[in-house]
Structure formats: C-alpha cells, structure tokens
Amino acid sequence: MARRRPPATSPEEREMQLADAAYDLAEEQITSGTASSQVITHFLKMGSSRERLEQDRMRHEVELMEVKKEQLEGQKRVEELFVNALDAFRGYSGQVVEGSIEEEQ
C-alpha cells in the first residue's frame, strides 16, 4: 500500500518525493526479481567502491571551495580594517583623509 504524503511546497521537495518513489519502486522490483538490467546496473554502480570514492571526492571539493570562500571573505575584512586604520592614522597626523568630514568643509 502506497504511503500518502503531504503535497510538496517547493520544486526541490517535489523532486525529492519523486526520487523517493523511484527508489521505492526499484527496491520492489529488485526484491521481486522483475527489475530491468538498467535498474540493476544502476544500483550496482551506485554501490561500487569507485562511486563511493567519487562521492567523497566531490564532498571534499565542496568543503574546499567553502573554506576558500571563507578565506577570501576574511581577507576582504582584513583589507577593510587595514584601510580604516591607515585613514585613522592619517587623520591623527593631521593629513586630510579622502571622504572625511574635514575635507567636505
């Protein structure tokens, strides 16, 4: 008997519902011995050590990109702080700082 699910509220949720249904159907077919060769081949590939290694590699690449993004954002913040500090030092020494109130008067 099919499980009744609430309607999807987004395209992503709908996609996940359809994928779940496809996996359920494939499992039924494999269990009953009626699965096509394409279904069997798909799940054999998905369960292979090569596929697991590929999934791990992709996961690590995403993590690396996230770390690089964080580093770039941090570097940008440091550069902004450095510019602000230089402007403050110039102001303390009596130099006119571009965009400051003193310059506008």
PDB file of C-alpha atoms in Angstrom:
ATOM      1  CA  MET A   1       0.000   0.000   0.000  1.00  0.00           C
ATOM      2  CA  ALA A   2       1.363   3.407  -1.000  1.00  0.00           C
ATOM      3  CA  ARG A   3       2.132   5.938   1.703  1.00  0.00           C
ATOM      4  CA  ARG A   4       0.207   9.178   1.466  1.00  0.00           C
ATOM      5  CA  ARG A   5       2.485  12.217   1.651  1.00  0.00           C
ATOM      6  CA  PRO A   6       1.566  15.866   2.009  1.00  0.00           C
ATOM      7  CA  PRO A   7       1.918  17.863  -1.210  1.00  0.00           C
ATOM      8  CA  ALA A   8       5.326  19.335  -1.940  1.00  0.00           C
ATOM      9  CA  THR A   9       5.766  23.017  -1.165  1.00  0.00           C
ATOM     10  CA  SER A  10       8.732  23.594  -3.467  1.00  0.00           C
ATOM     11  CA  PRO A  11      10.213  22.137  -6.666  1.00  0.00           C
ATOM     12  CA  GLU A  12      13.118  20.707  -4.646  1.00  0.00           C
ATOM     13  CA  GLU A  13      10.744  18.953  -2.263  1.00  0.00           C
ATOM     14  CA  ARG A  14       8.766  17.555  -5.214  1.00  0.00           C
ATOM     15  CA  GLU A  15      11.964  16.261  -6.780  1.00  0.00           C
ATOM     16  CA  MET A  16      12.862  14.503  -3.529  1.00  0.00           C
ATOM     17  CA  GLN A  17       9.382  12.927  -3.351  1.00  0.00           C
ATOM     18  CA  LEU A  18       9.713  11.605  -6.896  1.00  0.00           C
ATOM     19  CA  ALA A  19      13.211  10.292  -6.224  1.00  0.00           C
ATOM     20  CA  ASP A  20      11.957   8.526  -3.081  1.00  0.00           C
ATOM     21  CA  ALA A  21       9.115   6.957  -5.072  1.00  0.00           C
ATOM     22  CA  ALA A  22      11.550   5.820  -7.778  1.00  0.00           C
ATOM     23  CA  TYR A  23      13.829   4.238  -5.166  1.00  0.00           C
ATOM     24  CA  ASP A  24      10.851   2.509  -3.549  1.00  0.00           C
ATOM     25  CA  LEU A  25       9.741   1.120  -6.926  1.00  0.00           C
ATOM     26  CA  ALA A  26      13.262  -0.019  -7.788  1.00  0.00           C
ATOM     27  CA  GLU A  27      13.529  -1.770  -4.429  1.00  0.00           C
ATOM     28  CA  GLU A  28      10.236  -3.568  -5.032  1.00  0.00           C
ATOM     29  CA  GLN A  29      11.356  -4.640  -8.497  1.00  0.00           C
ATOM     30  CA  ILE A  30      14.734  -5.896  -7.282  1.00  0.00           C
ATOM     31  CA  THR A  31      13.124  -7.783  -4.394  1.00  0.00           C
ATOM     32  CA  SER A  32      10.519  -9.399  -6.628  1.00  0.00           C
ATOM     33  CA  GLY A  33      13.039 -10.217  -9.357  1.00  0.00           C
ATOM     34  CA  THR A  34      11.337  -8.061 -12.001  1.00  0.00           C
ATOM     35  CA  ALA A  35      13.918  -5.276 -12.183  1.00  0.00           C
ATOM     36  CA  SER A  36      15.309  -4.417 -15.603  1.00  0.00           C
ATOM     37  CA  SER A  37      19.001  -4.781 -16.322  1.00  0.00           C
ATOM     38  CA  GLN A  38      19.290  -0.969 -16.331  1.00  0.00           C
ATOM     39  CA  VAL A  39      17.900  -0.738 -12.775  1.00  0.00           C
ATOM     40  CA  ILE A  40      20.214  -3.471 -11.538  1.00  0.00           C
ATOM     41  CA  THR A  41      23.239  -1.925 -13.268  1.00  0.00           C
ATOM     42  CA  HIS A  42      22.430   1.492 -11.798  1.00  0.00           C
ATOM     43  CA  PHE A  43      22.378   0.199  -8.233  1.00  0.00           C
ATOM     44  CA  LEU A  44      25.467  -1.953  -8.771  1.00  0.00           C
ATOM     45  CA  LYS A  45      27.342   1.160  -9.905  1.00  0.00           C
ATOM     46  CA  MET A  46      25.980   3.235  -7.016  1.00  0.00           C
ATOM     47  CA  GLY A  47      27.215   0.630  -4.538  1.00  0.00           C
ATOM     48  CA  SER A  48      30.702   0.318  -6.009  1.00  0.00           C
ATOM     49  CA  SER A  49      33.818   1.469  -4.178  1.00  0.00           C
ATOM     50  CA  ARG A  50      34.649   3.701  -7.140  1.00  0.00           C
ATOM     51  CA  GLU A  51      31.324   5.529  -6.779  1.00  0.00           C
ATOM     52  CA  ARG A  52      31.842   5.966  -3.038  1.00  0.00           C
ATOM     53  CA  LEU A  53      35.315   7.388  -3.670  1.00  0.00           C
ATOM     54  CA  GLU A  54      33.910   9.757  -6.307  1.00  0.00           C
ATOM     55  CA  GLN A  55      31.205  10.939  -3.885  1.00  0.00           C
ATOM     56  CA  ASP A  56      33.853  11.519  -1.188  1.00  0.00           C
ATOM     57  CA  ARG A  57      35.995  13.464  -3.656  1.00  0.00           C
ATOM     58  CA  MET A  58      33.091  15.694  -4.649  1.00  0.00           C
ATOM     59  CA  ARG A  59      32.174  16.263  -0.983  1.00  0.00           C
ATOM     60  CA  HIS A  60      35.773  17.296  -0.215  1.00  0.00           C
ATOM     61  CA  GLU A  61      35.846  19.628  -3.224  1.00  0.00           C
ATOM     62  CA  VAL A  62      32.732  21.386  -1.941  1.00  0.00           C
ATOM     63  CA  GLU A  63      34.283  21.699   1.527  1.00  0.00           C
ATOM     64  CA  LEU A  64      37.467  23.116  -0.014  1.00  0.00           C
ATOM     65  CA  MET A  65      35.507  25.689  -2.015  1.00  0.00           C
ATOM     66  CA  GLU A  66      33.649  26.737   1.145  1.00  0.00           C
ATOM     67  CA  VAL A  67      36.933  27.171   3.029  1.00  0.00           C
ATOM     68  CA  LYS A  68      38.407  29.212   0.163  1.00  0.00           C
ATOM     69  CA  LYS A  69      35.305  31.409   0.123  1.00  0.00           C
ATOM     70  CA  GLU A  70      35.589  31.997   3.872  1.00  0.00           C
ATOM     71  CA  GLN A  71      39.280  32.846   3.476  1.00  0.00           C
ATOM     72  CA  LEU A  72      38.538  35.372   0.726  1.00  0.00           C
ATOM     73  CA  GLU A  73      35.806  36.976   2.825  1.00  0.00           C
ATOM     74  CA  GLY A  74      38.187  37.122   5.795  1.00  0.00           C
ATOM     75  CA  GLN A  75      40.910  38.638   3.648  1.00  0.00           C
ATOM     76  CA  LYS A  76      38.478  41.293   2.425  1.00  0.00           C
ATOM     77  CA  ARG A  77      37.560  42.158   6.026  1.00  0.00           C
ATOM     78  CA  VAL A  78      41.247  42.437   6.960  1.00  0.00           C
ATOM     79  CA  GLU A  79      41.885  44.727   3.980  1.00  0.00           C
ATOM     80  CA  GLU A  80      38.945  46.950   5.008  1.00  0.00           C
ATOM     81  CA  LEU A  81      40.261  47.127   8.572  1.00  0.00           C
ATOM     82  CA  PHE A  82      43.722  47.982   7.272  1.00  0.00           C
ATOM     83  CA  VAL A  83      42.362  50.804   5.086  1.00  0.00           C
ATOM     84  CA  ASN A  84      40.317  52.127   8.015  1.00  0.00           C
ATOM     85  CA  ALA A  85      43.375  52.009  10.280  1.00  0.00           C
ATOM     86  CA  LEU A  86      45.503  53.877   7.732  1.00  0.00           C
ATOM     87  CA  ASP A  87      42.790  56.522   7.364  1.00  0.00           C
ATOM     88  CA  ALA A  88      42.644  56.882  11.144  1.00  0.00           C
ATOM     89  CA  PHE A  89      46.434  57.280  11.366  1.00  0.00           C
ATOM     90  CA  ARG A  90      46.361  59.907   8.624  1.00  0.00           C
ATOM     91  CA  GLY A  91      43.633  61.746  10.489  1.00  0.00           C
ATOM     92  CA  TYR A  92      45.619  61.645  13.726  1.00  0.00           C
ATOM     93  CA  SER A  93      48.662  63.072  11.959  1.00  0.00           C
ATOM     94  CA  GLY A  94      46.637  65.967  10.579  1.00  0.00           C
ATOM     95  CA  GLN A  95      46.518  64.752   6.987  1.00  0.00           C
ATOM     96  CA  VAL A  96      43.262  65.116   5.111  1.00  0.00           C
ATOM     97  CA  VAL A  97      41.592  61.755   4.640  1.00  0.00           C
ATOM     98  CA  GLU A  98      39.664  61.335   1.405  1.00  0.00           C
ATOM     99  CA  GLY A  99      35.933  61.285   2.083  1.00  0.00           C
ATOM    100  CA  SER A 100      36.304  62.634   5.620  1.00  0.00           C
ATOM    101  CA  ILE A 101      34.256  65.418   7.201  1.00  0.00           C
ATOM    102  CA  GLU A 102      37.295  67.725   7.312  1.00  0.00           C
ATOM    103  CA  GLU A 103      37.654  67.504   3.533  1.00  0.00           C
ATOM    104  CA  GLU A 104      33.997  68.406   2.959  1.00  0.00           C
ATOM    105  CA  GLN A 105      34.248  71.695   4.912  1.00  0.00           C
TER     106      GLN A 105
END
